[in-house]
Amino acid sequence: MVQTIAIIEDEQAISDIIKYNLEKAGYKIHVAYDGEAGVKLIESVDPDLILLDIMMPKMDGLEVCRRVRLTKETPIIMLTARAEELDKVLGLELGADDYMTKPFGMRELVARVKANLRRGGFVSEEAGAESNVVKEDSLSLDLGKYEVTKNGAVVDLTLREYELLKFLATQKGKVFSREALLEKVWGYEYYGDVRTVDVTVRRLREKIEDDPSKAAFVLTKRGVGYYFRG
């Protein structure tokens, strides 16, 4: 089955070259040129991945991301021409899985797309697998059902949050640097900002910890990285 990608980008010259390269790589592409049209496009075509510019007319990419995350866990790669850390962090806080700063090379973009789609494909691969549950006190991960529960209630995680928790929880007590987590969880050699990991850990803690400031599950090894208690 051909995977579909939604490009939401107001600069047509940029969207055209992205569309050309992704179609060449075998994907079906849908394009919108402003935030409001982008939200409608996502609702109508339900893409496998979203490429989302931040600075757009009618509705900016951060608001589009926020709205998408109310109902969908589709992988989102934010595109920004800004160098400020605030834009990147805000996008990640709102649930984006990745970001790229313009200008970027098409080879790198296609690699990022493939990596995020590959990570998004593990659900179907495990859907028929025998249930494999990782449990730690009140927290439970059912790897066969792609489900996390806390005190019996389902926890709503994005794909990236789930992947990070799954990776750490299945290797309890083992400490991973931020760079290692970017490679293992994000799925490629990542030479960007390791704050991507920090923001995702913070979002994850807010959802699974009783007190995010005193983590009981995903712990920090000062000066090294993160690990799951065990």
PDB file of C-alpha atoms in Angstrom:
ATOM      1  CA  MET A   1       0.000   0.000   0.000  1.00  0.00           C
ATOM      2  CA  VAL A   2       1.321   3.438  -0.964  1.00  0.00           C
ATOM      3  CA  GLN A   3       1.868   5.675   2.055  1.00  0.00           C
ATOM      4  CA  THR A   4       0.421   9.177   1.973  1.00  0.00           C
ATOM      5  CA  ILE A   5       2.048  12.395   3.138  1.00  0.00           C
ATOM      6  CA  ALA A   6       0.412  15.774   3.724  1.00  0.00           C
ATOM      7  CA  ILE A   7       2.597  18.808   3.008  1.00  0.00           C
ATOM      8  CA  ILE A   8       1.305  21.986   4.647  1.00  0.00           C
ATOM      9  CA  GLU A   9       3.562  24.777   3.439  1.00  0.00           C
ATOM     10  CA  ASP A  10       2.611  28.256   2.214  1.00  0.00           C
ATOM     11  CA  GLU A  11       5.609  28.751  -0.080  1.00  0.00           C
ATOM     12  CA  GLN A  12       4.649  26.927  -3.288  1.00  0.00           C
ATOM     13  CA  ALA A  13       8.217  26.736  -4.592  1.00  0.00           C
ATOM     14  CA  ILE A  14       9.246  24.832  -1.462  1.00  0.00           C
ATOM     15  CA  SER A  15       6.182  22.573  -1.411  1.00  0.00           C
ATOM     16  CA  ASP A  16       6.654  21.791  -5.117  1.00  0.00           C
ATOM     17  CA  ILE A  17      10.240  20.583  -4.694  1.00  0.00           C
ATOM     18  CA  ILE A  18       9.335  18.570  -1.585  1.00  0.00           C
ATOM     19  CA  LYS A  19       6.368  17.044  -3.436  1.00  0.00           C
ATOM     20  CA  TYR A  20       8.549  16.157  -6.435  1.00  0.00           C
ATOM     21  CA  ASN A  21      11.200  14.420  -4.342  1.00  0.00           C
ATOM     22  CA  LEU A  22       8.735  12.507  -2.165  1.00  0.00           C
ATOM     23  CA  GLU A  23       6.703  11.344  -5.180  1.00  0.00           C
ATOM     24  CA  LYS A  24       9.972  10.223  -6.719  1.00  0.00           C
ATOM     25  CA  ALA A  25      10.565   8.198  -3.527  1.00  0.00           C
ATOM     26  CA  GLY A  26       7.203   6.465  -4.009  1.00  0.00           C
ATOM     27  CA  TYR A  27       4.809   8.372  -1.732  1.00  0.00           C
ATOM     28  CA  LYS A  28       1.377   9.797  -2.516  1.00  0.00           C
ATOM     29  CA  ILE A  29       1.367  13.515  -1.750  1.00  0.00           C
ATOM     30  CA  HIS A  30      -1.389  15.955  -0.749  1.00  0.00           C
ATOM     31  CA  VAL A  31      -0.645  19.672  -0.392  1.00  0.00           C
ATOM     32  CA  ALA A  32      -2.230  22.605   1.439  1.00  0.00           C
ATOM     33  CA  TYR A  33      -0.931  26.177   1.440  1.00  0.00           C
ATOM     34  CA  ASP A  34      -2.285  27.549   4.711  1.00  0.00           C
ATOM     35  CA  GLY A  35      -3.090  26.248   8.179  1.00  0.00           C
ATOM     36  CA  GLU A  36      -6.865  26.180   7.879  1.00  0.00           C
ATOM     37  CA  ALA A  37      -6.709  24.268   4.588  1.00  0.00           C
ATOM     38  CA  GLY A  38      -4.138  21.980   6.190  1.00  0.00           C
ATOM     39  CA  VAL A  39      -6.463  21.001   9.030  1.00  0.00           C
ATOM     40  CA  LYS A  40      -9.232  20.195   6.520  1.00  0.00           C
ATOM     41  CA  LEU A  41      -6.783  18.212   4.362  1.00  0.00           C
ATOM     42  CA  ILE A  42      -5.639  16.104   7.321  1.00  0.00           C
ATOM     43  CA  GLU A  43      -9.224  15.388   8.317  1.00  0.00           C
ATOM     44  CA  SER A  44     -10.181  14.320   4.785  1.00  0.00           C
ATOM     45  CA  VAL A  45      -7.184  12.206   3.700  1.00  0.00           C
ATOM     46  CA  ASP A  46      -5.881  10.959   7.096  1.00  0.00           C
ATOM     47  CA  PRO A  47      -2.229  10.889   5.946  1.00  0.00           C
ATOM     48  CA  ASP A  48       0.460   8.557   7.264  1.00  0.00           C
ATOM     49  CA  LEU A  49       2.780  11.517   7.961  1.00  0.00           C
ATOM     50  CA  ILE A  50       2.509  15.313   8.077  1.00  0.00           C
ATOM     51  CA  LEU A  51       5.158  17.841   6.997  1.00  0.00           C
ATOM     52  CA  LEU A  52       4.097  21.065   8.682  1.00  0.00           C
ATOM     53  CA  ASP A  53       5.519  24.550   8.227  1.00  0.00           C
ATOM     54  CA  ILE A  54       5.359  26.833  11.283  1.00  0.00           C
ATOM     55  CA  MET A  55       4.927  30.279   9.696  1.00  0.00           C
ATOM     56  CA  MET A  56       1.716  30.207   7.608  1.00  0.00           C
ATOM     57  CA  PRO A  57      -1.285  32.449   6.944  1.00  0.00           C
ATOM     58  CA  LYS A  58      -4.736  31.960   8.556  1.00  0.00           C
ATOM     59  CA  MET A  59      -3.395  29.481  11.133  1.00  0.00           C
ATOM     60  CA  ASP A  60       0.225  28.825  12.073  1.00  0.00           C
ATOM     61  CA  GLY A  61       1.773  25.384  12.212  1.00  0.00           C
ATOM     62  CA  LEU A  62       1.872  25.285  16.006  1.00  0.00           C
ATOM     63  CA  GLU A  63      -1.908  25.662  16.178  1.00  0.00           C
ATOM     64  CA  VAL A  64      -2.350  23.061  13.425  1.00  0.00           C
ATOM     65  CA  CYS A  65      -0.141  20.672  15.423  1.00  0.00           C
ATOM     66  CA  ARG A  66      -2.150  21.296  18.585  1.00  0.00           C
ATOM     67  CA  ARG A  67      -5.434  20.571  16.792  1.00  0.00           C
ATOM     68  CA  VAL A  68      -4.122  17.433  15.110  1.00  0.00           C
ATOM     69  CA  ARG A  69      -2.902  16.061  18.435  1.00  0.00           C
ATOM     70  CA  LEU A  70      -6.411  16.323  19.897  1.00  0.00           C
ATOM     71  CA  THR A  71      -7.506  13.380  17.761  1.00  0.00           C
ATOM     72  CA  LYS A  72      -4.538  11.852  15.912  1.00  0.00           C
ATOM     73  CA  GLU A  73      -1.102  10.408  16.655  1.00  0.00           C
ATOM     74  CA  THR A  74       0.141  10.778  13.062  1.00  0.00           C
ATOM     75  CA  PRO A  75       3.899  11.480  12.892  1.00  0.00           C
ATOM     76  CA  ILE A  76       4.516  15.222  12.423  1.00  0.00           C
ATOM     77  CA  ILE A  77       7.728  16.787  11.140  1.00  0.00           C
ATOM     78  CA  MET A  78       7.802  20.555  11.702  1.00  0.00           C
ATOM     79  CA  LEU A  79       9.479  22.765   9.098  1.00  0.00           C
ATOM     80  CA  THR A  80      10.800  26.150  10.192  1.00  0.00           C
ATOM     81  CA  ALA A  81      12.928  28.899   8.718  1.00  0.00           C
ATOM     82  CA  ARG A  82      13.616  30.269  12.168  1.00  0.00           C
ATOM     83  CA  ALA A  83      16.704  29.461  14.160  1.00  0.00           C
ATOM     84  CA  GLU A  84      15.169  30.319  17.544  1.00  0.00           C
ATOM     85  CA  GLU A  85      14.991  27.441  19.973  1.00  0.00           C
ATOM     86  CA  LEU A  86      11.543  28.577  21.132  1.00  0.00           C
ATOM     87  CA  ASP A  87       9.840  27.503  17.893  1.00  0.00           C
ATOM     88  CA  LYS A  88      11.437  24.077  17.990  1.00  0.00           C
ATOM     89  CA  VAL A  89      10.638  23.507  21.647  1.00  0.00           C
ATOM     90  CA  LEU A  90       7.046  24.721  21.277  1.00  0.00           C
ATOM     91  CA  GLY A  91       6.503  22.333  18.382  1.00  0.00           C
ATOM     92  CA  LEU A  92       7.861  19.412  20.363  1.00  0.00           C
ATOM     93  CA  GLU A  93       5.847  20.407  23.437  1.00  0.00           C
ATOM     94  CA  LEU A  94       2.689  20.353  21.318  1.00  0.00           C
ATOM     95  CA  GLY A  95       3.433  16.823  20.152  1.00  0.00           C
ATOM     96  CA  ALA A  96       5.546  17.105  17.001  1.00  0.00           C
ATOM     97  CA  ASP A  97       7.844  14.129  16.475  1.00  0.00           C
ATOM     98  CA  ASP A  98      10.673  15.888  14.673  1.00  0.00           C
ATOM     99  CA  TYR A  99      11.684  19.181  13.097  1.00  0.00           C
ATOM    100  CA  MET A 100      13.882  20.447  10.289  1.00  0.00           C
ATOM    101  CA  THR A 101      15.281  23.964   9.914  1.00  0.00           C
ATOM    102  CA  LYS A 102      15.252  25.532   6.455  1.00  0.00           C
ATOM    103  CA  PRO A 103      17.172  25.347   4.251  1.00  0.00           C
ATOM    104  CA  PHE A 104      17.524  21.571   4.296  1.00  0.00           C
ATOM    105  CA  GLY A 105      18.638  18.985   1.750  1.00  0.00           C
ATOM    106  CA  MET A 106      16.080  16.770   0.046  1.00  0.00           C
ATOM    107  CA  ARG A 107      18.131  13.650   0.783  1.00  0.00           C
ATOM    108  CA  GLU A 108      17.984  14.381   4.498  1.00  0.00           C
ATOM    109  CA  LEU A 109      14.267  15.163   4.332  1.00  0.00           C
ATOM    110  CA  VAL A 110      13.481  11.879   2.589  1.00  0.00           C
ATOM    111  CA  ALA A 111      15.587  10.029   5.179  1.00  0.00           C
ATOM    112  CA  ARG A 112      13.681  11.701   8.022  1.00  0.00           C
ATOM    113  CA  VAL A 113      10.365  10.858   6.376  1.00  0.00           C
ATOM    114  CA  LYS A 114      11.327   7.209   5.932  1.00  0.00           C
ATOM    115  CA  ALA A 115      12.548   6.962   9.517  1.00  0.00           C
ATOM    116  CA  ASN A 116       9.370   8.441  10.986  1.00  0.00           C
ATOM    117  CA  LEU A 117       7.128   6.291   8.795  1.00  0.00           C
ATOM    118  CA  ARG A 118       9.146   3.206   9.702  1.00  0.00           C
ATOM    119  CA  ARG A 119       8.663   3.953  13.384  1.00  0.00           C
ATOM    120  CA  GLY A 120       4.970   4.482  12.763  1.00  0.00           C
ATOM    121  CA  GLY A 121       4.663   1.066  11.107  1.00  0.00           C
ATOM    122  CA  PHE A 122       5.489  -1.057  14.138  1.00  0.00           C
ATOM    123  CA  VAL A 123       1.861  -1.119  15.312  1.00  0.00           C
ATOM    124  CA  SER A 124       0.688  -3.334  12.457  1.00  0.00           C
ATOM    125  CA  GLU A 125       3.736  -5.544  12.808  1.00  0.00           C
ATOM    126  CA  GLU A 126       2.938  -6.243  16.448  1.00  0.00           C
ATOM    127  CA  ALA A 127      -0.836  -6.258  16.172  1.00  0.00           C
ATOM    128  CA  GLY A 128      -1.074 -10.022  15.885  1.00  0.00           C
ATOM    129  CA  ALA A 129       1.730 -10.762  18.291  1.00  0.00           C
ATOM    130  CA  GLU A 130       1.202 -12.484  21.597  1.00  0.00           C
ATOM    131  CA  SER A 131       0.701  -9.967  24.369  1.00  0.00           C
ATOM    132  CA  ASN A 132       3.948  -9.004  26.039  1.00  0.00           C
ATOM    133  CA  VAL A 133       3.407  -6.853  29.109  1.00  0.00           C
ATOM    134  CA  VAL A 134       6.042  -4.787  30.883  1.00  0.00           C
ATOM    135  CA  LYS A 135       4.835  -3.781  34.343  1.00  0.00           C
ATOM    136  CA  GLU A 136       6.336  -1.544  37.011  1.00  0.00           C
ATOM    137  CA  ASP A 137       4.093  -0.737  39.989  1.00  0.00           C
ATOM    138  CA  SER A 138       1.085   1.220  38.676  1.00  0.00           C
ATOM    139  CA  LEU A 139       2.469   1.537  35.143  1.00  0.00           C
ATOM    140  CA  SER A 140       1.885  -1.142  32.515  1.00  0.00           C
ATOM    141  CA  LEU A 141       2.936  -1.421  28.847  1.00  0.00           C
ATOM    142  CA  ASP A 142       1.149  -3.964  26.691  1.00  0.00           C
ATOM    143  CA  LEU A 143       3.466  -4.245  23.688  1.00  0.00           C
ATOM    144  CA  GLY A 144       1.029  -6.422  21.748  1.00  0.00           C
ATOM    145  CA  LYS A 145      -1.792  -3.903  22.077  1.00  0.00           C
ATOM    146  CA  TYR A 146       0.386  -0.771  21.779  1.00  0.00           C
ATOM    147  CA  GLU A 147      -1.169   0.393  25.033  1.00  0.00           C
ATOM    148  CA  VAL A 148       0.084   2.067  28.205  1.00  0.00           C
ATOM    149  CA  THR A 149      -2.006   2.154  31.363  1.00  0.00           C
ATOM    150  CA  LYS A 150      -1.538   3.883  34.715  1.00  0.00           C
ATOM    151  CA  ASN A 151      -3.575   2.547  37.637  1.00  0.00           C
ATOM    152  CA  GLY A 152      -5.685   0.705  35.069  1.00  0.00           C
ATOM    153  CA  ALA A 153      -6.501   3.816  33.001  1.00  0.00           C
ATOM    154  CA  VAL A 154      -5.201   4.162  29.444  1.00  0.00           C
ATOM    155  CA  VAL A 155      -2.534   6.867  29.019  1.00  0.00           C
ATOM    156  CA  ASP A 156      -2.754   8.833  25.767  1.00  0.00           C
ATOM    157  CA  LEU A 157       0.784   8.973  24.320  1.00  0.00           C
ATOM    158  CA  THR A 158       2.031  10.133  20.949  1.00  0.00           C
ATOM    159  CA  LEU A 159       3.930   7.626  18.846  1.00  0.00           C
ATOM    160  CA  ARG A 160       7.285   9.127  19.810  1.00  0.00           C
ATOM    161  CA  GLU A 161       6.461   9.190  23.516  1.00  0.00           C
ATOM    162  CA  TYR A 162       5.377   5.557  23.355  1.00  0.00           C
ATOM    163  CA  GLU A 163       8.467   4.524  21.422  1.00  0.00           C
ATOM    164  CA  LEU A 164      10.746   6.238  23.942  1.00  0.00           C
ATOM    165  CA  LEU A 165       8.965   4.665  26.916  1.00  0.00           C
ATOM    166  CA  LYS A 166       8.950   1.241  25.262  1.00  0.00           C
ATOM    167  CA  PHE A 167      12.664   1.420  24.454  1.00  0.00           C
ATOM    168  CA  LEU A 168      13.653   2.385  28.000  1.00  0.00           C
ATOM    169  CA  ALA A 169      11.174   0.103  29.796  1.00  0.00           C
ATOM    170  CA  THR A 170      12.289  -2.989  27.908  1.00  0.00           C
ATOM    171  CA  GLN A 171      15.874  -2.323  29.036  1.00  0.00           C
ATOM    172  CA  LYS A 172      15.315  -1.479  32.680  1.00  0.00           C
ATOM    173  CA  GLY A 173      18.210   0.079  34.524  1.00  0.00           C
ATOM    174  CA  LYS A 174      20.306   0.681  31.418  1.00  0.00           C
ATOM    175  CA  VAL A 175      21.336   4.315  30.946  1.00  0.00           C
ATOM    176  CA  PHE A 176      21.250   5.827  27.440  1.00  0.00           C
ATOM    177  CA  SER A 177      22.745   9.145  26.398  1.00  0.00           C
ATOM    178  CA  ARG A 178      20.569  11.644  24.557  1.00  0.00           C
ATOM    179  CA  GLU A 179      22.548  10.994  21.372  1.00  0.00           C
ATOM    180  CA  ALA A 180      21.983   7.247  21.678  1.00  0.00           C
ATOM    181  CA  LEU A 181      18.250   7.774  22.206  1.00  0.00           C
ATOM    182  CA  LEU A 182      18.053  10.004  19.141  1.00  0.00           C
ATOM    183  CA  GLU A 183      19.608   7.230  17.093  1.00  0.00           C
ATOM    184  CA  LYS A 184      17.691   4.323  18.627  1.00  0.00           C
ATOM    185  CA  VAL A 185      14.254   5.865  19.100  1.00  0.00           C
ATOM    186  CA  TRP A 186      14.157   8.503  16.376  1.00  0.00           C
ATOM    187  CA  GLY A 187      15.627   5.944  14.019  1.00  0.00           C
ATOM    188  CA  TYR A 188      18.540   7.677  12.330  1.00  0.00           C
ATOM    189  CA  GLU A 189      21.823   9.409  12.946  1.00  0.00           C
ATOM    190  CA  TYR A 190      20.641  12.740  14.269  1.00  0.00           C
ATOM    191  CA  TYR A 191      23.033  15.653  14.350  1.00  0.00           C
ATOM    192  CA  GLY A 192      20.502  18.162  15.601  1.00  0.00           C
ATOM    193  CA  ASP A 193      19.607  19.441  19.028  1.00  0.00           C
ATOM    194  CA  VAL A 194      19.488  16.862  21.830  1.00  0.00           C
ATOM    195  CA  ARG A 195      16.783  19.006  23.410  1.00  0.00           C
ATOM    196  CA  THR A 196      14.417  16.921  21.283  1.00  0.00           C
ATOM    197  CA  VAL A 197      14.956  14.105  23.784  1.00  0.00           C
ATOM    198  CA  ASP A 198      14.629  16.359  26.834  1.00  0.00           C
ATOM    199  CA  VAL A 199      11.307  17.775  25.663  1.00  0.00           C
ATOM    200  CA  THR A 200       9.902  14.337  24.854  1.00  0.00           C
ATOM    201  CA  VAL A 201      10.978  13.017  28.264  1.00  0.00           C
ATOM    202  CA  ARG A 202       9.301  15.988  29.937  1.00  0.00           C
ATOM    203  CA  ARG A 203       6.052  15.412  28.026  1.00  0.00           C
ATOM    204  CA  LEU A 204       6.193  11.710  28.865  1.00  0.00           C
ATOM    205  CA  ARG A 205       6.752  12.356  32.567  1.00  0.00           C
ATOM    206  CA  GLU A 206       3.775  14.694  32.676  1.00  0.00           C
ATOM    207  CA  LYS A 207       1.604  11.812  31.505  1.00  0.00           C
ATOM    208  CA  ILE A 208       2.961   8.823  33.452  1.00  0.00           C
ATOM    209  CA  GLU A 209       4.414  10.224  36.673  1.00  0.00           C
ATOM    210  CA  ASP A 210       2.431  11.120  39.809  1.00  0.00           C
ATOM    211  CA  ASP A 211       4.812  14.054  40.273  1.00  0.00           C
ATOM    212  CA  PRO A 212       6.829  14.918  37.125  1.00  0.00           C
ATOM    213  CA  SER A 213       9.354  16.854  39.226  1.00  0.00           C
ATOM    214  CA  LYS A 214      10.103  13.683  41.209  1.00  0.00           C
ATOM    215  CA  ALA A 215      10.179  11.024  38.514  1.00  0.00           C
ATOM    216  CA  ALA A 216       9.619   7.432  39.620  1.00  0.00           C
ATOM    217  CA  PHE A 217       9.775   5.660  36.250  1.00  0.00           C
ATOM    218  CA  VAL A 218      11.864   7.537  33.666  1.00  0.00           C
ATOM    219  CA  LEU A 219      14.903   8.695  35.616  1.00  0.00           C
ATOM    220  CA  THR A 220      17.841  10.978  34.878  1.00  0.00           C
ATOM    221  CA  LYS A 221      21.459   9.942  35.321  1.00  0.00           C
ATOM    222  CA  ARG A 222      23.064  13.332  35.794  1.00  0.00           C
ATOM    223  CA  GLY A 223      25.603  14.123  33.104  1.00  0.00           C
ATOM    224  CA  VAL A 224      24.847  10.891  31.218  1.00  0.00           C
ATOM    225  CA  GLY A 225      21.253  10.465  30.076  1.00  0.00           C
ATOM    226  CA  TYR A 226      18.017   8.671  30.907  1.00  0.00           C
ATOM    227  CA  TYR A 227      16.920   5.229  32.059  1.00  0.00           C
ATOM    228  CA  PHE A 228      13.871   3.328  33.268  1.00  0.00           C
ATOM    229  CA  ARG A 229      14.078   2.295  36.882  1.00  0.00           C
ATOM    230  CA  GLY A 230      14.815  -1.354  37.477  1.00  0.00           C
TER     231      GLY A 230
END
